[in-house]
Amino acid sequence: MPVRRRMNVYFETGLLNEVSLLAARRKVSKSAVVEMAVQPFLTGDDSGQREAALIRRLDHLSRQMEGMDEDLSILGETLALYVRAWMNARLPMPPEAQEAAKARGQERYERFLTVLLRNLATRDRFLKERSRDIIILREKNRDAELARNAYSDRKDD
C-alpha cells in the first residue's frame, strides 16, 4: 500500500459539497475523489475521455453538416427555379411579341448563369462582397469617429 501524506487544501463551499456527495454516492473517501480527479490532470491520462468527447462532438457536427448540405441543395434548386420562372415570366401580349419575349427571357437567364458561374469560379461571392463592404464601412465610421474625437479634444484645449 502506498504511503500517504496529509495535505490541507481549501475548496469553495459548493465544490466541497459536490465532492462530499460524490464520495457518498461512490462509497469512497473525499480524499479518494480528489485523488481520482487530480491524477488524470497531472498525468494527462484522460485522453480516452477527451477522445470520446471529441468523437461525439464530431459526429454531432457531421450530422449538422449533412442537414445543412441538404438545406443548401434545396435552397439552390429553389433559387434556380425562381430565377428561371422570373426571367421567363410573360405578361399578356400579342402572339407576334411572345417569341421575342421568350427569347429575351432565355437571354437574360443565360446572362444570369454566366455571371453566376464566373462568380463561383472566382470565388467572388455576393455575400462575401457585402461582408467586405460592411467591414470597410465600419472602418470608415470608426475613423470618422476618431477624427471627430481628436478634433473635439483639440478644440477643448
Coordinates of N, CA and C in Angstrom, one line a residue:
M1 N 0.8 -1.2 0.0 CA 0.0 0.0 0.0 C 0.9 1.2 0.0
P2 N 0.6 2.2 -0.9 CA 1.5 3.4 -1.0 C 1.3 4.2 0.3
V3 N 2.4 4.9 0.6 CA 2.4 5.8 1.7 C 1.7 7.1 1.4
R4 N 0.8 7.4 2.3 CA 0.0 8.7 2.0 C 0.5 9.7 3.0
R5 N 0.5 10.9 2.5 CA 0.9 12.1 3.4 C -0.3 13.0 3.4
R6 N -0.5 13.7 4.5 CA -1.6 14.6 4.7 C -1.3 15.9 4.0
M7 N -2.3 16.5 3.4 CA -2.2 17.8 2.7 C -3.5 18.5 3.0
N8 N -3.5 19.7 3.4 CA -4.7 20.5 3.6 C -4.9 21.4 2.4
V9 N -6.1 21.4 1.9 CA -6.5 22.2 0.7 C -7.8 22.9 1.1
Y10 N -8.1 24.0 0.4 CA -9.3 24.7 0.6 C -10.1 24.7 -0.6
F11 N -11.4 24.5 -0.5 CA -12.3 24.5 -1.6 C -13.5 25.4 -1.3
E12 N -14.1 25.9 -2.4 CA -15.3 26.7 -2.2 C -16.3 25.8 -1.6
T13 N -17.3 26.3 -0.9 CA -18.3 25.5 -0.2 C -19.1 24.6 -1.2
G14 N -19.4 25.2 -2.3 CA -20.2 24.4 -3.3 C -19.4 23.3 -3.9
L15 N -18.1 23.5 -4.2 CA -17.3 22.4 -4.7 C -17.1 21.4 -3.6
L16 N -16.9 21.8 -2.4 CA -16.7 20.8 -1.3 C -17.9 19.9 -1.1
N17 N -19.1 20.6 -1.3 CA -20.4 19.8 -1.2 C -20.5 18.8 -2.3
E18 N -20.1 19.2 -3.5 CA -20.1 18.2 -4.6 C -19.2 17.0 -4.4
V19 N -18.0 17.3 -3.9 CA -17.0 16.3 -3.6 C -17.6 15.3 -2.5
S20 N -18.2 15.9 -1.5 CA -18.8 15.1 -0.5 C -19.9 14.2 -1.0
L21 N -20.8 14.8 -1.8 CA -21.9 14.0 -2.4 C -21.4 12.8 -3.3
L22 N -20.4 13.1 -4.1 CA -19.8 12.1 -5.0 C -19.1 11.0 -4.2
A23 N -18.4 11.4 -3.1 CA -17.8 10.4 -2.2 C -18.9 9.5 -1.6
A24 N -20.0 10.1 -1.2 CA -21.0 9.3 -0.5 C -21.7 8.4 -1.6
R25 N -21.9 8.8 -2.8 CA -22.5 8.0 -3.8 C -21.6 6.8 -4.2
R26 N -20.4 7.1 -4.3 CA -19.4 6.0 -4.7 C -18.9 5.2 -3.5
K27 N -19.3 5.7 -2.3 CA -18.8 5.0 -1.1 C -17.3 4.9 -1.0
V28 N -16.7 6.1 -1.2 CA -15.3 6.2 -1.0 C -15.0 7.5 -0.2
S29 N -13.8 7.7 0.2 CA -13.4 8.9 0.9 C -13.4 10.1 0.0
K30 N -13.5 11.3 0.6 CA -13.3 12.5 -0.1 C -11.9 12.6 -0.7
S31 N -10.9 12.1 0.0 CA -9.5 12.1 -0.5 C -9.5 11.3 -1.8
A32 N -10.2 10.2 -1.8 CA -10.1 9.3 -3.0 C -10.8 10.0 -4.2
V33 N -11.8 10.8 -3.9 CA -12.5 11.5 -5.0 C -11.5 12.6 -5.6
V34 N -10.9 13.3 -4.7 CA -10.0 14.4 -5.1 C -8.8 13.7 -5.8
E35 N -8.3 12.6 -5.3 CA -7.1 11.9 -6.0 C -7.5 11.5 -7.4
M36 N -8.7 10.9 -7.5 CA -9.2 10.4 -8.8 C -9.3 11.6 -9.8
A37 N -9.6 12.8 -9.3 CA -9.8 14.0 -10.2 C -8.4 14.6 -10.6
V38 N -7.5 14.5 -9.6 CA -6.2 15.2 -9.8 C -5.3 14.3 -10.7
Q39 N -5.3 13.0 -10.5 CA -4.4 12.1 -11.2 C -4.4 12.2 -12.7
P40 N -5.6 12.1 -13.3 CA -5.6 12.3 -14.8 C -5.1 13.7 -15.2
F41 N -5.4 14.7 -14.4 CA -4.9 16.0 -14.8 C -3.4 16.1 -14.8
L42 N -2.7 15.5 -13.8 CA -1.3 15.6 -13.8 C -0.6 14.7 -14.8
T43 N -1.2 13.5 -15.1 CA -0.5 12.6 -16.0 C -1.0 12.7 -17.4
G44 N -2.1 13.5 -17.6 CA -2.6 13.6 -19.0 C -3.3 12.3 -19.4
D45 N -3.7 11.5 -18.4 CA -4.3 10.1 -18.7 C -5.7 10.1 -19.1
D46 N -6.3 11.3 -19.2 CA -7.7 11.4 -19.6 C -7.9 11.5 -21.1
S47 N -6.9 11.1 -21.9 CA -7.0 11.2 -23.3 C -8.2 10.3 -23.9
G48 N -8.5 9.2 -23.3 CA -9.6 8.4 -23.7 C -10.9 9.1 -23.6
Q49 N -11.1 9.8 -22.5 CA -12.3 10.5 -22.3 C -12.4 11.7 -23.2
R50 N -11.3 12.4 -23.4 CA -11.2 13.5 -24.3 C -11.5 13.0 -25.7
E51 N -10.9 11.9 -26.1 CA -11.2 11.4 -27.4 C -12.6 11.0 -27.7
A52 N -13.2 10.4 -26.7 CA -14.6 10.0 -26.8 C -15.5 11.2 -26.9
A53 N -15.2 12.3 -26.1 CA -16.0 13.5 -26.2 C -15.8 14.2 -27.6
L54 N -14.6 14.1 -28.1 CA -14.3 14.7 -29.4 C -15.0 13.9 -30.5
I55 N -15.0 12.6 -30.4 CA -15.8 11.8 -31.4 C -17.2 12.1 -31.3
R56 N -17.8 12.2 -30.1 CA -19.2 12.6 -30.0 C -19.5 13.9 -30.7
R57 N -18.6 14.9 -30.4 CA -18.8 16.2 -31.0 C -18.7 16.2 -32.5
L58 N -17.7 15.5 -33.0 CA -17.5 15.4 -34.4 C -18.7 14.7 -35.1
D59 N -19.3 13.7 -34.5 CA -20.5 13.0 -35.0 C -21.6 14.0 -35.1
H60 N -21.8 14.8 -34.0 CA -22.9 15.7 -34.0 C -22.7 16.8 -35.1
L61 N -21.4 17.3 -35.2 CA -21.2 18.3 -36.3 C -21.4 17.7 -37.7
S62 N -21.0 16.4 -37.8 CA -21.2 15.7 -39.1 C -22.7 15.6 -39.5
R63 N -23.5 15.3 -38.5 CA -25.0 15.3 -38.7 C -25.5 16.6 -39.1
Q64 N -25.0 17.7 -38.4 CA -25.5 19.0 -38.7 C -25.1 19.4 -40.1
M65 N -23.9 19.1 -40.5 CA -23.4 19.4 -41.8 C -24.2 18.7 -42.9
E66 N -24.6 17.5 -42.7 CA -25.4 16.7 -43.6 C -26.7 17.4 -43.8
G67 N -27.3 17.9 -42.7 CA -28.6 18.6 -42.8 C -28.4 19.9 -43.5
M68 N -27.3 20.6 -43.2 CA -27.1 21.9 -43.9 C -26.9 21.7 -45.4
D69 N -26.2 20.6 -45.7 CA -25.9 20.3 -47.1 C -27.2 20.1 -47.9
E70 N -28.1 19.4 -47.3 CA -29.4 19.1 -47.9 C -30.2 20.4 -48.0
D71 N -30.2 21.2 -46.9 CA -30.9 22.5 -47.0 C -30.3 23.4 -48.1
L72 N -29.0 23.4 -48.2 CA -28.4 24.3 -49.2 C -28.7 23.8 -50.6
S73 N -28.8 22.5 -50.8 CA -29.2 22.0 -52.1 C -30.6 22.4 -52.5
I74 N -31.5 22.3 -51.5 CA -32.9 22.7 -51.7 C -33.0 24.2 -52.0
L75 N -32.2 25.0 -51.2 CA -32.2 26.5 -51.5 C -31.7 26.8 -52.8
G76 N -30.6 26.2 -53.3 CA -30.0 26.4 -54.6 C -31.0 26.1 -55.7
E77 N -31.7 24.9 -55.6 CA -32.6 24.5 -56.6 C -33.8 25.4 -56.6
T78 N -34.3 25.9 -55.4 CA -35.4 26.8 -55.4 C -35.1 28.1 -56.0
L79 N -33.9 28.6 -55.7 CA -33.5 29.9 -56.3 C -33.4 29.8 -57.9
A80 N -32.8 28.7 -58.3 CA -32.7 28.5 -59.8 C -34.0 28.4 -60.5
L81 N -35.0 27.7 -59.9 CA -36.3 27.6 -60.4 C -37.0 29.0 -60.4
Y82 N -36.8 29.7 -59.3 CA -37.4 31.1 -59.2 C -36.8 32.0 -60.3
V83 N -35.5 32.0 -60.4 CA -34.9 32.9 -61.4 C -35.3 32.5 -62.8
R84 N -35.4 31.2 -63.1 CA -35.8 30.8 -64.4 C -37.3 31.3 -64.7
A85 N -38.1 31.1 -63.7 CA -39.5 31.5 -63.8 C -39.7 33.0 -64.0
W86 N -38.9 33.7 -63.2 CA -39.0 35.2 -63.2 C -38.5 35.7 -64.6
M87 N -37.4 35.2 -65.1 CA -36.9 35.7 -66.3 C -37.7 35.2 -67.5
N88 N -38.5 34.2 -67.4 CA -39.3 33.7 -68.5 C -40.8 34.2 -68.3
A89 N -41.0 34.9 -67.2 CA -42.4 35.4 -67.0 C -42.8 36.3 -68.1
R90 N -44.0 36.1 -68.6 CA -44.5 36.9 -69.7 C -45.9 37.5 -69.3
L91 N -46.0 38.8 -69.5 CA -47.3 39.4 -69.3 C -48.1 39.1 -70.6
P92 N -49.4 39.3 -70.4 CA -50.2 39.0 -71.6 C -49.8 40.0 -72.8
M93 N -49.5 39.4 -73.9 CA -49.0 40.2 -75.0 C -49.5 39.6 -76.3
P94 N -49.5 40.3 -77.3 CA -49.9 39.8 -78.6 C -49.0 38.6 -79.1
P95 N -49.6 37.6 -79.8 CA -48.8 36.4 -80.2 C -47.5 36.8 -80.9
E96 N -47.5 37.8 -81.7 CA -46.3 38.2 -82.5 C -45.1 38.6 -81.6
A97 N -45.4 39.1 -80.4 CA -44.4 39.6 -79.5 C -43.9 38.5 -78.5
Q98 N -44.7 37.4 -78.4 CA -44.3 36.3 -77.5 C -43.0 35.7 -77.8
E99 N -42.7 35.4 -79.0 CA -41.4 34.8 -79.4 C -40.3 35.6 -79.0
A100 N -40.4 36.9 -79.2 CA -39.3 37.9 -78.9 C -39.1 37.9 -77.4
A101 N -40.3 37.9 -76.6 CA -40.2 38.0 -75.1 C -39.6 36.7 -74.6
K102 N -39.9 35.6 -75.2 CA -39.4 34.3 -74.8 C -37.9 34.3 -75.0
A103 N -37.4 34.8 -76.2 CA -36.0 34.9 -76.5 C -35.3 35.8 -75.5
R104 N -35.9 36.9 -75.2 CA -35.3 37.8 -74.2 C -35.2 37.2 -72.8
G105 N -36.2 36.4 -72.4 CA -36.1 35.7 -71.1 C -35.0 34.7 -71.1
Q106 N -34.9 34.0 -72.2 CA -33.8 33.0 -72.3 C -32.4 33.7 -72.3
E107 N -32.3 34.8 -73.0 CA -31.1 35.5 -73.0 C -30.7 36.0 -71.6
R108 N -31.7 36.5 -70.9 CA -31.5 37.0 -69.5 C -31.0 35.9 -68.6
Y109 N -31.7 34.7 -68.8 CA -31.3 33.6 -67.9 C -29.9 33.1 -68.2
E110 N -29.5 33.1 -69.5 CA -28.1 32.7 -69.9 C -27.1 33.7 -69.3
R111 N -27.5 35.0 -69.3 CA -26.6 36.1 -68.8 C -26.4 35.8 -67.2
F112 N -27.6 35.5 -66.6 CA -27.6 35.3 -65.2 C -26.6 34.1 -64.9
L113 N -26.8 33.0 -65.6 CA -25.9 31.8 -65.4 C -24.4 32.1 -65.7
T114 N -24.2 32.9 -66.7 CA -22.8 33.3 -67.0 C -22.2 34.1 -65.8
V115 N -22.9 35.0 -65.2 CA -22.4 35.8 -64.1 C -22.3 34.9 -62.9
L116 N -23.2 34.0 -62.7 CA -23.2 33.1 -61.5 C -22.0 32.2 -61.6
L117 N -21.8 31.6 -62.8 CA -20.6 30.7 -63.0 C -19.3 31.5 -62.8
R118 N -19.2 32.7 -63.3 CA -18.0 33.5 -63.2 C -17.7 33.8 -61.7
N119 N -18.8 34.2 -61.0 CA -18.6 34.4 -59.5 C -18.2 33.2 -58.8
L120 N -18.8 32.1 -59.1 CA -18.4 30.8 -58.4 C -17.0 30.4 -58.8
A121 N -16.6 30.6 -60.0 CA -15.2 30.2 -60.4 C -14.2 31.1 -59.8
T122 N -14.5 32.4 -59.6 CA -13.5 33.3 -59.0 C -13.7 33.4 -57.5
R123 N -14.6 32.7 -57.0 CA -14.9 32.7 -55.5 C -15.3 34.1 -55.0
D124 N -15.7 34.9 -55.9 CA -16.1 36.3 -55.6 C -17.6 36.3 -55.3
R125 N -18.0 35.9 -54.2 CA -19.4 35.7 -53.8 C -20.1 36.9 -53.4
F126 N -21.3 37.0 -53.7 CA -22.1 38.2 -53.3 C -22.1 38.5 -51.8
L127 N -22.3 37.5 -51.0 CA -22.3 37.7 -49.6 C -21.0 38.1 -49.0
K128 N -19.9 37.5 -49.6 CA -18.6 37.9 -49.2 C -18.3 39.3 -49.6
E129 N -18.8 39.8 -50.8 CA -18.6 41.2 -51.2 C -19.3 42.1 -50.2
R130 N -20.5 41.7 -49.8 CA -21.3 42.5 -48.9 C -20.6 42.6 -47.5
S131 N -20.0 41.4 -47.1 CA -19.3 41.4 -45.8 C -18.1 42.4 -45.9
R132 N -17.4 42.4 -47.0 CA -16.3 43.3 -47.2 C -16.8 44.7 -47.1
D133 N -17.9 45.0 -47.8 CA -18.4 46.4 -47.8 C -18.8 46.8 -46.4
I134 N -19.3 45.9 -45.6 CA -19.7 46.2 -44.2 C -18.5 46.5 -43.4
I135 N -17.4 45.7 -43.6 CA -16.2 45.9 -42.8 C -15.6 47.3 -43.2
I136 N -15.5 47.6 -44.5 CA -15.0 48.9 -44.9 C -15.8 50.0 -44.4
L137 N -17.1 49.9 -44.4 CA -18.0 51.0 -43.8 C -17.8 51.1 -42.3
R138 N -17.6 50.1 -41.6 CA -17.4 50.2 -40.2 C -16.0 50.9 -39.9
E139 N -15.0 50.5 -40.7 CA -13.7 51.1 -40.5 C -13.8 52.6 -40.8
K140 N -14.5 53.0 -41.9 CA -14.7 54.4 -42.2 C -15.4 55.1 -41.1
N141 N -16.5 54.5 -40.5 CA -17.2 55.1 -39.4 C -16.3 55.3 -38.2
R142 N -15.5 54.2 -37.9 CA -14.6 54.3 -36.8 C -13.6 55.4 -36.9
D143 N -13.0 55.5 -38.2 CA -12.0 56.5 -38.4 C -12.6 57.9 -38.3
A144 N -13.9 58.1 -38.8 CA -14.5 59.3 -38.7 C -14.8 59.7 -37.2
E145 N -15.2 58.7 -36.4 CA -15.4 58.9 -35.0 C -14.1 59.3 -34.3
L146 N -13.0 58.7 -34.6 CA -11.8 59.0 -34.0 C -11.3 60.4 -34.4
A147 N -11.6 60.8 -35.7 CA -11.2 62.1 -36.1 C -12.1 63.2 -35.4
R148 N -13.4 62.9 -35.2 CA -14.3 63.8 -34.5 C -13.8 64.0 -33.1
N149 N -13.5 62.8 -32.4 CA -13.0 62.9 -31.0 C -11.7 63.7 -30.9
A150 N -10.8 63.4 -31.9 CA -9.5 64.2 -31.8 C -9.7 65.6 -32.1
Y151 N -10.6 66.0 -33.0 CA -10.9 67.4 -33.2 C -11.6 68.0 -32.0
S152 N -12.5 67.3 -31.3 CA -13.2 67.9 -30.2 C -12.2 68.0 -29.0
D153 N -11.2 67.1 -28.9 CA -10.2 67.2 -27.8 C -9.3 68.4 -28.1
R154 N -8.9 68.6 -29.3 CA -8.1 69.8 -29.6 C -8.9 71.1 -29.4
K155 N -10.1 71.1 -29.7 CA -11.0 72.3 -29.6 C -11.1 72.6 -28.1
D156 N -11.2 71.6 -27.2 CA -11.4 71.8 -25.8 C -10.1 72.4 -25.2
D157 N -8.9 72.1 -25.8 CA -7.6 72.6 -25.2 C -7.4 74.0 -25.4

